[in-house]
Coordinates of C-alpha atoms in Angstrom, one line a residue:
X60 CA 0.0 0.0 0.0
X61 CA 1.6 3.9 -1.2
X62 CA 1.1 6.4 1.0
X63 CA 1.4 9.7 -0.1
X64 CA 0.3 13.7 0.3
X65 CA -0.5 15.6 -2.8
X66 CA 1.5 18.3 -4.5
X67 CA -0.4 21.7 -4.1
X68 CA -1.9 22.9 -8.3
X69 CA -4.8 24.8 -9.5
X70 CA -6.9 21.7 -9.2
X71 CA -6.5 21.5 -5.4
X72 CA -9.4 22.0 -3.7
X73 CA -9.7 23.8 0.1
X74 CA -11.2 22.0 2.7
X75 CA -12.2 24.7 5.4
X76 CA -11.7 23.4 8.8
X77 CA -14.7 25.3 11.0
X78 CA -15.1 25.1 14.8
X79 CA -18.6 25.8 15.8
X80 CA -18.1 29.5 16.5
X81 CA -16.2 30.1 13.3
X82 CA -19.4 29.2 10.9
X83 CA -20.7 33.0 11.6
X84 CA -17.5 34.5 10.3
X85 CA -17.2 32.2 7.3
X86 CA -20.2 32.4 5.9
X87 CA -19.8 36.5 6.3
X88 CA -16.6 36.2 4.3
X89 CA -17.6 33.8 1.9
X90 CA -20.4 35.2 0.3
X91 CA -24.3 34.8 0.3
X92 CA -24.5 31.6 -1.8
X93 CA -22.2 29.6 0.6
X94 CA -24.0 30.8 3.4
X95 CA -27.2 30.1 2.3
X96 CA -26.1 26.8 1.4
X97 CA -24.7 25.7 5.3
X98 CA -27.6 27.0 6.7
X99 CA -30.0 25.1 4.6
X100 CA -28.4 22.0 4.9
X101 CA -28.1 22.7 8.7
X102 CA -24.3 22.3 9.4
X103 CA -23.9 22.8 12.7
X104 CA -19.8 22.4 12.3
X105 CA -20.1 19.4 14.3
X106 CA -17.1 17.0 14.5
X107 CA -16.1 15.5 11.4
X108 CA -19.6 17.0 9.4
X109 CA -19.2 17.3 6.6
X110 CA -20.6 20.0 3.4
X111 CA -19.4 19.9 -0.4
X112 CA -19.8 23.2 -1.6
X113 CA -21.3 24.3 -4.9
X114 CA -18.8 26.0 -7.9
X115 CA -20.5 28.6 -10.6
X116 CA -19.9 25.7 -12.9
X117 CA -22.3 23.2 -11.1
X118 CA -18.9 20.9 -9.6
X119 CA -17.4 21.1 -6.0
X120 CA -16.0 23.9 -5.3
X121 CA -14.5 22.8 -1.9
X122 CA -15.8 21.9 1.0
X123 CA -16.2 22.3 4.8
X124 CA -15.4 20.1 7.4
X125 CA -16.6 20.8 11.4
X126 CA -14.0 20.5 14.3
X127 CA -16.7 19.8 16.4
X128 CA -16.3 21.2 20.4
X129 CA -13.0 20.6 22.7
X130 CA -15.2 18.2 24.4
X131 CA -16.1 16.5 21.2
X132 CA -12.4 16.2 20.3
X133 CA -11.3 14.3 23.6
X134 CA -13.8 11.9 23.3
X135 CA -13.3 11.0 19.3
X136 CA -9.7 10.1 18.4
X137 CA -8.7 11.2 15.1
X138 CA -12.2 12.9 14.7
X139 CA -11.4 14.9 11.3
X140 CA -10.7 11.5 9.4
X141 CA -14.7 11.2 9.6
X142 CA -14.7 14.1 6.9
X143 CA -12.5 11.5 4.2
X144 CA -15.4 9.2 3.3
X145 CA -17.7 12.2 2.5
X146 CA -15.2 13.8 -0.1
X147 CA -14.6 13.4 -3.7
X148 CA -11.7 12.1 -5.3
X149 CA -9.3 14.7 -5.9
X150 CA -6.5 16.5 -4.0
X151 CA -7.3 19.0 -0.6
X152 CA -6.1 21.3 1.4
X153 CA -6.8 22.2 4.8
X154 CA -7.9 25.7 5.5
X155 CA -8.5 27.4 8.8
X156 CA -7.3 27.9 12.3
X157 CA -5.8 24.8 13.0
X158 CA -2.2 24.7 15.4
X159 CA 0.8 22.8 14.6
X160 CA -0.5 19.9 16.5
X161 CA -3.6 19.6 14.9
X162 CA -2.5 19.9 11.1
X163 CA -0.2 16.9 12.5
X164 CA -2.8 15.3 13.7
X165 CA -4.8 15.9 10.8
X166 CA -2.4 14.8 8.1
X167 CA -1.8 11.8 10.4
X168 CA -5.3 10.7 10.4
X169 CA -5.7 11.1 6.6
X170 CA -3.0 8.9 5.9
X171 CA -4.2 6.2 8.1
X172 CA -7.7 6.8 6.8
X173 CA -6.3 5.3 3.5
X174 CA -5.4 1.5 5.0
X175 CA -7.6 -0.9 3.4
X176 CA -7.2 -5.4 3.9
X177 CA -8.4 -6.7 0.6
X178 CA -6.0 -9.1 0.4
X179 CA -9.3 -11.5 0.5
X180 CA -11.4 -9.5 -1.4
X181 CA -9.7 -8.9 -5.0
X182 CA -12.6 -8.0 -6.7
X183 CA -13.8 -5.1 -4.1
X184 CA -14.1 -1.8 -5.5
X185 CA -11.3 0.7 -4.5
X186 CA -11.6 3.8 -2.2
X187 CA -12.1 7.1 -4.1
X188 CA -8.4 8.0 -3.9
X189 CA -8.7 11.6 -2.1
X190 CA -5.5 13.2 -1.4
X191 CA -4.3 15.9 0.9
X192 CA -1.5 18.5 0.4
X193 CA 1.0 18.1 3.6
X194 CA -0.3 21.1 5.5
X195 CA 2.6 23.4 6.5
X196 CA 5.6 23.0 9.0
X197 CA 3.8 19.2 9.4
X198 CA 6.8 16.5 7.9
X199 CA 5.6 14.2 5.5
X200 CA 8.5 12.0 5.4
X201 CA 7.9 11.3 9.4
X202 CA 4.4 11.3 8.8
X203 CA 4.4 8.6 5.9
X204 CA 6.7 6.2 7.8
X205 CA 4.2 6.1 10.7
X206 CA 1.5 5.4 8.3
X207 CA 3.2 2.7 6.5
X208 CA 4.9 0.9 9.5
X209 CA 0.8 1.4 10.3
X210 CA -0.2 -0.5 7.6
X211 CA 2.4 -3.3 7.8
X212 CA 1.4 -4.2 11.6
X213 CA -2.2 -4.3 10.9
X214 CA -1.7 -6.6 7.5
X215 CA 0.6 -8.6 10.0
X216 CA -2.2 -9.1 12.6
X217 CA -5.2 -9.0 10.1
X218 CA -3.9 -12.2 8.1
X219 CA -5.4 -15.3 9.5
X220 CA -3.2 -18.1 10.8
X221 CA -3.2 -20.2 7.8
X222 CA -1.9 -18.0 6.1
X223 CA 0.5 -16.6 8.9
X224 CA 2.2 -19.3 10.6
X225 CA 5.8 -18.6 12.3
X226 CA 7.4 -18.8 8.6
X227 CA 5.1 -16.5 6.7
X228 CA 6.3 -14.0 9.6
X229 CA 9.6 -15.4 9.2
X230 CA 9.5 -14.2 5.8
X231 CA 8.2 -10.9 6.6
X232 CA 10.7 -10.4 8.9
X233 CA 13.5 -11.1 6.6
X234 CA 11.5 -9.0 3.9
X235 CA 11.5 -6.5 6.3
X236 CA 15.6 -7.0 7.0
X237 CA 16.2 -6.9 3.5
X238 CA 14.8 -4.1 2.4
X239 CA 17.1 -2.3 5.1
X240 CA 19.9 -3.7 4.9
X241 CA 19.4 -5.3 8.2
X242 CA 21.1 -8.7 9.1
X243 CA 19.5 -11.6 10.6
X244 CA 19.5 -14.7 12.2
X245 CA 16.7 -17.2 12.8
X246 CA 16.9 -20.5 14.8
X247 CA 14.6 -22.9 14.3
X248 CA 12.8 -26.8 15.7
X249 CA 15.2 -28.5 17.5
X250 CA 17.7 -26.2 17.2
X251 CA 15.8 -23.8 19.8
X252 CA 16.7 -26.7 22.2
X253 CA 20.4 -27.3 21.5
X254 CA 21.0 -23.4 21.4
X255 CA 19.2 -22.8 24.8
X256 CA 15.5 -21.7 23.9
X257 CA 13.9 -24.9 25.8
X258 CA 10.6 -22.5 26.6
X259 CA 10.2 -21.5 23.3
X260 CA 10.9 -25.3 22.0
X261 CA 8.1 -26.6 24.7
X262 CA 5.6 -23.7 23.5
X263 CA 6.0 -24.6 20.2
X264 CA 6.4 -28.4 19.3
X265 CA 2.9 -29.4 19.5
X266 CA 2.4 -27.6 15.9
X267 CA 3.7 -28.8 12.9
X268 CA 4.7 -25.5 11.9
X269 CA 8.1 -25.7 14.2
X270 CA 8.7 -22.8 16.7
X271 CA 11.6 -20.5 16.3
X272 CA 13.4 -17.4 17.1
X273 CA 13.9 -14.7 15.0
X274 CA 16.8 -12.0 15.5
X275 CA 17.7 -9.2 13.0
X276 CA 20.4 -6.1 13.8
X277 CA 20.3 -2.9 12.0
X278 CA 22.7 0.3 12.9
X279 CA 26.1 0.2 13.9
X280 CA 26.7 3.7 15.8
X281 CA 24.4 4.8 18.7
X282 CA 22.9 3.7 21.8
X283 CA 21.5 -0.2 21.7
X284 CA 17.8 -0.6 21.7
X285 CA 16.3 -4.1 21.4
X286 CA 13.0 -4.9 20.9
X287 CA 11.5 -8.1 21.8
X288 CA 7.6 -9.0 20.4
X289 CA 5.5 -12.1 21.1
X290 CA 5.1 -13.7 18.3
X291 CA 1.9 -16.5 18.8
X292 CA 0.2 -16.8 15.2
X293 CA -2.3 -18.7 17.0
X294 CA -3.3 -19.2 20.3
X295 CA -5.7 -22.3 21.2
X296 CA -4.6 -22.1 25.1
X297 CA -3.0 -25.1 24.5
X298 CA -4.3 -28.8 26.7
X299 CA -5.8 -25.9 28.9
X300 CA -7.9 -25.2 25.7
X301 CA -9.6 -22.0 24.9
X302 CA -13.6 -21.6 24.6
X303 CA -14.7 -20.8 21.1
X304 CA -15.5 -17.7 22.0
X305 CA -11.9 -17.1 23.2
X306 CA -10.4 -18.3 20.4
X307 CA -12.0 -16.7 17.7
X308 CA -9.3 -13.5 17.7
X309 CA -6.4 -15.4 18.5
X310 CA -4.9 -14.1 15.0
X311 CA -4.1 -11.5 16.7
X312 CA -1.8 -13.0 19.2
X313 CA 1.6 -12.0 17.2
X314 CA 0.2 -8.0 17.9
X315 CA 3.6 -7.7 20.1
X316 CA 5.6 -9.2 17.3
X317 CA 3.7 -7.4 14.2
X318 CA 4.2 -4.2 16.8
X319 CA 7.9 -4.3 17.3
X320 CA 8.1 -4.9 13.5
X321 CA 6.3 -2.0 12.6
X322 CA 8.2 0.2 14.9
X323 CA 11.6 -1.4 13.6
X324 CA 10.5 0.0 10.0
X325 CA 9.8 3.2 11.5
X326 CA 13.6 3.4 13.6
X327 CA 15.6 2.1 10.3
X328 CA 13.1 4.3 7.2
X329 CA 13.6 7.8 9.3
X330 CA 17.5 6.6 10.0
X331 CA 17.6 7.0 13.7
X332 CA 20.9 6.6 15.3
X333 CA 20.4 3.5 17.6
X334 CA 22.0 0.0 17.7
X335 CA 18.6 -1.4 17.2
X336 CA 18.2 -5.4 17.5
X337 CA 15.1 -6.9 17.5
X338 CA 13.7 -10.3 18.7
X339 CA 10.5 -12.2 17.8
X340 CA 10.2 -15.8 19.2
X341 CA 7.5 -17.2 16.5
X342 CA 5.4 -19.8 17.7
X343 CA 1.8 -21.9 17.2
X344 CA 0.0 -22.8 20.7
X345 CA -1.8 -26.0 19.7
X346 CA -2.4 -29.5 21.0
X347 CA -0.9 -32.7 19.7
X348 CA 0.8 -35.5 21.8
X349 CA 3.6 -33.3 22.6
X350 CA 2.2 -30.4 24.2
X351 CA 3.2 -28.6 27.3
X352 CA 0.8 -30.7 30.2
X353 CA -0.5 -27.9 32.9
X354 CA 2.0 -28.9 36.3
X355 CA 4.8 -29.7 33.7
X356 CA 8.0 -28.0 35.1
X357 CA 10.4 -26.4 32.4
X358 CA 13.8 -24.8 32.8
X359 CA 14.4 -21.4 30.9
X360 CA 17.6 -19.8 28.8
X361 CA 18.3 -18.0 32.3
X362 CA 18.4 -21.1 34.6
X363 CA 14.7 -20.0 36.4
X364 CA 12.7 -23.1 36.8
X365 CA 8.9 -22.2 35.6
X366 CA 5.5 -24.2 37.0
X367 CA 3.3 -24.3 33.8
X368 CA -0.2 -23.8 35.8
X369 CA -2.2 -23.2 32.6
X370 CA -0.6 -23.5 29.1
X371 CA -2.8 -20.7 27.5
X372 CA 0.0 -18.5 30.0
X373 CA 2.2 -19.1 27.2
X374 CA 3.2 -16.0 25.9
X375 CA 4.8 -14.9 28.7
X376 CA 7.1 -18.3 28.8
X377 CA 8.4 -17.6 25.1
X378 CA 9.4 -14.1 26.0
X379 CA 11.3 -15.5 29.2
X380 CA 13.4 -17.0 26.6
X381 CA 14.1 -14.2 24.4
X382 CA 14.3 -11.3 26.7
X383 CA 16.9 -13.3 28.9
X384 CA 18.5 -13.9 25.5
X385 CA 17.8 -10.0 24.7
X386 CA 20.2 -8.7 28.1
X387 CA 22.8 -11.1 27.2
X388 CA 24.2 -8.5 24.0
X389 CA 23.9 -5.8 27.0
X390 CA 21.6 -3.0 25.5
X391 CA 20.8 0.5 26.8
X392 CA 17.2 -0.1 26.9
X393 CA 15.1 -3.2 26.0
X394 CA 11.4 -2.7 25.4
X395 CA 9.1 -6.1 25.0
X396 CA 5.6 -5.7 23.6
X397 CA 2.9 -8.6 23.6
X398 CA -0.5 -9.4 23.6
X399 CA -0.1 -11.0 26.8
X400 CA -3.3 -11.3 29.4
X401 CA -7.0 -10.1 28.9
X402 CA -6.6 -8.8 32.8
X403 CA -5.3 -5.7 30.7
X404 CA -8.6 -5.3 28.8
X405 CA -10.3 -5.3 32.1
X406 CA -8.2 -2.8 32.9
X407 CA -7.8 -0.1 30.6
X408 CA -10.0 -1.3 27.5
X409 CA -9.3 -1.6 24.1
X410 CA -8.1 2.1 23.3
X411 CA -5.2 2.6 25.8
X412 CA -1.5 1.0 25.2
X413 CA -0.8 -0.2 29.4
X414 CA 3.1 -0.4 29.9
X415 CA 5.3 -1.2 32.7
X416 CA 8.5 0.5 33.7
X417 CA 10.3 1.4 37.2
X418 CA 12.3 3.9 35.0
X419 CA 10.8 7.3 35.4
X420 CA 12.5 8.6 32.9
X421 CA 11.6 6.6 30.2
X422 CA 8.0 7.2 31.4
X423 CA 8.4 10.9 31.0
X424 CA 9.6 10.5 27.4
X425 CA 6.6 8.0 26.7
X426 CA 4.1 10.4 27.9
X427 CA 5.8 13.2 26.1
X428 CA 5.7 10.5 22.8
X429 CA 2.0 9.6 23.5
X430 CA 0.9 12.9 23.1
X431 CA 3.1 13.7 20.5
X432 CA 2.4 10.4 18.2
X433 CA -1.5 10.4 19.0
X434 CA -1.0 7.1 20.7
X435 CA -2.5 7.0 23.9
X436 CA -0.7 5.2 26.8
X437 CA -1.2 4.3 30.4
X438 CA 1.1 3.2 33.5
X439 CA 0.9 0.4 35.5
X440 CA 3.0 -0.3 38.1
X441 CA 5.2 -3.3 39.0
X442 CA 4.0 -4.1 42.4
X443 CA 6.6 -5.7 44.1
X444 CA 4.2 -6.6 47.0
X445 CA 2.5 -9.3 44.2
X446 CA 6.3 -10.9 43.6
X447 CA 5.4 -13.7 46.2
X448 CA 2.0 -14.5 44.2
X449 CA 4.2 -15.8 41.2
X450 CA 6.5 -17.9 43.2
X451 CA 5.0 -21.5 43.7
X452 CA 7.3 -23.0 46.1
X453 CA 7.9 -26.0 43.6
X454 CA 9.8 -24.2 41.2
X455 CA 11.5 -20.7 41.0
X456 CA 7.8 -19.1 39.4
X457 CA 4.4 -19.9 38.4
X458 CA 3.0 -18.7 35.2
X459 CA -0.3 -18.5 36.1
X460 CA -1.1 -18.2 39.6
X461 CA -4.4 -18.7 40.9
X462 CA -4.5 -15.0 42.6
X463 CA -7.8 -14.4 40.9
X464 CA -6.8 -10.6 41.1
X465 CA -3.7 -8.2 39.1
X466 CA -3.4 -10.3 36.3
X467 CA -1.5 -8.1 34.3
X468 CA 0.7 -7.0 36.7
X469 CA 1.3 -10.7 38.0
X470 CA 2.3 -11.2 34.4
X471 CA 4.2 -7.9 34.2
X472 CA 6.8 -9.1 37.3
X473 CA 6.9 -12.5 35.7
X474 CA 8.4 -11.5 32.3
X475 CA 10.5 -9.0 34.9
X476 CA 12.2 -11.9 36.7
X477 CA 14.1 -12.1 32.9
X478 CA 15.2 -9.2 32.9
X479 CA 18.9 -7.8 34.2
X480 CA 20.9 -4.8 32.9
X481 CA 19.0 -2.4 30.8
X482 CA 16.7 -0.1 31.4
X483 CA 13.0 -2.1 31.1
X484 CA 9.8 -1.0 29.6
X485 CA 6.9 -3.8 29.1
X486 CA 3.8 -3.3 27.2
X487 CA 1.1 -5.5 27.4
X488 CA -1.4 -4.4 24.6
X489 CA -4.3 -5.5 22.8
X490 CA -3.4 -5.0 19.1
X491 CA -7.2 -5.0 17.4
X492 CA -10.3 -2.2 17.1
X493 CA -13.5 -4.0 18.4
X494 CA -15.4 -1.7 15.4
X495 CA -14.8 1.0 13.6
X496 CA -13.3 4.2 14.3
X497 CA -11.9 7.2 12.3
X498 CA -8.9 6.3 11.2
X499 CA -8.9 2.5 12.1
X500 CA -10.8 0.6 10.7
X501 CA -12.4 -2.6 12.6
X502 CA -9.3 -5.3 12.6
X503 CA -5.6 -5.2 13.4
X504 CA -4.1 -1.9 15.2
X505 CA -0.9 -0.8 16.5
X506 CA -0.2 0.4 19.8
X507 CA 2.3 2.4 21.6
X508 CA 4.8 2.1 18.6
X509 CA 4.0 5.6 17.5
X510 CA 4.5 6.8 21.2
X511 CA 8.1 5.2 21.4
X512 CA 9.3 6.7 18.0
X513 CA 8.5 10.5 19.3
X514 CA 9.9 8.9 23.1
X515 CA 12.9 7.7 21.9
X516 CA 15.4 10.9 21.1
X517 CA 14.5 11.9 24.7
X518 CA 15.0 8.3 26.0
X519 CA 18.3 7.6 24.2
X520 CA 19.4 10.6 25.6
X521 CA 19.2 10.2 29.5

């Protein structure tokens, strides 16, 4: 999918951005026709309402689009995106009072606007292809590479597992690399076992698609930043087996991986200057003769001995793995991302990216970077007064006590216990839109990836 603003020419047409208390004044400058015409069709500037407006020659002169009230604006994310469907083909440009922040936000939303999973639908009509000049002091080249790192997380997540089994992302992955320049390394089946990954290996062999772990390193000057991303392609829960209900969106269960790999293609197409490595164990959760029995006991990459009390816990075992495996190349910061517990959901719903960090200054520079990106996060804490839940007294940690309470943040210190040297951010997110919404469409979403690209200047720097 291309992504890109229109040049400004005499075919352009203006799309007037209106608050409420700005129709008044525009209809006085805009003569009698155009203001007989808004208050016919009763536009009431709310947000995202939309009005063509008429030319001498009969065609579309332009257009009006309501920003809606402040109030309006919290509650709708990327509310001007609304006014896209309504619009002709053709190229526009946005007109009126509008800050830095919200021609960002704007251009942002338009871009995204454009996504579209027809990879199953080949004969579906295409979108009327409307355009928008890059408003002023807004940079395109930034803007683009969000929308397409965008795009490439939610075709990751949107694909179902037949057709996305640990080696079509494997081959994404390597696409990915390739295209940059990156090099990579993937281990795979048994090798997992001989190499140290036995929590990966267990997760994994019950599928005929073998498990394995995927590695790629891009950069050679600059602080090290390693990003590790659950990569499930499908999740049945395992011998501790999922209801039908439960299992219906477990596509989505790579969102961690498909998120770290978006956010790689952001770091290496805007040439950041980081060390960046990043680590995607790739995995099915299924059931066969071989898999993982709840009570089983496995030993991890780090030594930790691990009570398997429900094997649909099992993301949080394969990251074990990896982010042990991350700390060993000793980088600055190391960031994991996963689709990890429902107890999240609960929690913060489907709209907010929950992380975990004891760093405060990498939660500064996320906040900054949510606000910044237009990617909306929210701390949790690692409550070290819930360490003794996770410890079973049979083996060094559980991975799914029975607490009945905290389930994210149970699962949060778990994945923690991994974890020595770099500074540590954890994010467990959700990775799909329930329906639809401007801008995302129902399906595959990316979360806090945006937030950590504007984040990470600051964070590198401390």
């Amino acid at each position: 999918m291309i992504f890109a603003f229109a040049t400004a020419s005499p075919s352009t047409r203006p799309l007037y951005v209106l608050r409420p208390d700005e129709i008044a004044t525009f209809q006085a400058e805009r003569g009698a026709a155009w203001a007989e015409w808004l208050t016919a069709t009763d536009f009431e500037a709310g947000l995202g309402e939309v009005r063509l407006l008429p030319g001498k020659d009969g065609g579309v002169a332009g257009a009006v689009v309501g920003y809606g009230s402040a109030q309006a604006r919290r509650r709708t994310r990327f509310g001007l995106a609304k006014a896209v469907a309504g619009l002709p083909a053709g190229d526009w440009a946005l007109q009126g009072t509008l800050d830095q922040g919200e021609r960002t936000e704007a251009a942002l939303a338009w871009l995204l606007s454009a996504y579209r999973f027809d990879r199953y639908r080949p004969g579906r009509k295409p979108a009327a292809e409307t355009r928008l000049v890059c408003p002023e002091h807004v940079d395109p080249e930034r803007l683009i590479a969000m929308a397409e790192a965008e795009a490439l997380t939610r075709d990751l997540i949107n694909t179902p597992a037949e057709d996305m089994g640990p080696a079509e992302l494997e081959t994404a992955f390597l696409d990915l690399a390739a295209g940059f320049g990156a090099t990579t390394e993937v281990i795979r089946g048994e090798d997992l076992l001989t190499q140290g990954f036995p929590m990966i290996h267990a997760v994994g062999r019950a599928s005929p698609r073998v498990p394995r772990l995927l590695d790629m390193r891009w950069g050679s000057a600059g602080p090290k930043l390693t990003l590790v991303g659950k990569g499930v392609c499908f999740d049945t829960g395992g011998l501790n087996l999922k209801p039908s209900a439960g299992m219906s969106l477990m596509k989505k269960d790579m969102g961690g991986a498909a998120t770290v790999i978006g956010l790689a293609r952001m770091i290496m197409s805007l040439g950041l200057a980081v060390q960046l490595r990043v680590l995607v164990p790739a995995v099915e959760n299924l059931v066969s003769g071989t898999s993982i029995k709840p009570k089983d006991i496995l030993t991890s990459r780090k030594g930790l001995t691990v009570e398997v009390n429900d094997t649909d816990a099992e993301g949080r075992l394969i990251l074990a793995d990896a982010l042990a495996y991350a700390c060993e190349g000793n980088p600055d910061i190391l960031i994991s991302m996963a689709t990890l517990t429902g107890a999240a959901r609960v929690a913060v719903g489907p709209d907010l990216a929950p992380y975990y960090t004891d760093d405060a200054g990498l939660a500064a520079a996320l906040e900054a970077g949510a606000k910044a990106g237009f990617d909306p996060v929210w701390r949790l804490p690692f409550h070290d007064a819930y360490e003794t839940v996770i410890e079973p007294g049979i083996a060094d940690l559980d991975n799914a006590p029975g607490y009945g309470f905290a389930g994210s943040i149970t699962a949060a210190l778990f994945v923690r216990r991994f974890v020595e040297g770099p500074r540590y951010m954890h994010f467990d997110i959700y990775g799909h839109t329930p329906s639809d919404l401007p801008a995302r469409p129902k399906g595959g979403v990316g979360q806090g990836a945006r937030a950590l690209l504007e984040a990470l200047p600051a964070m590198l720097r401390q």
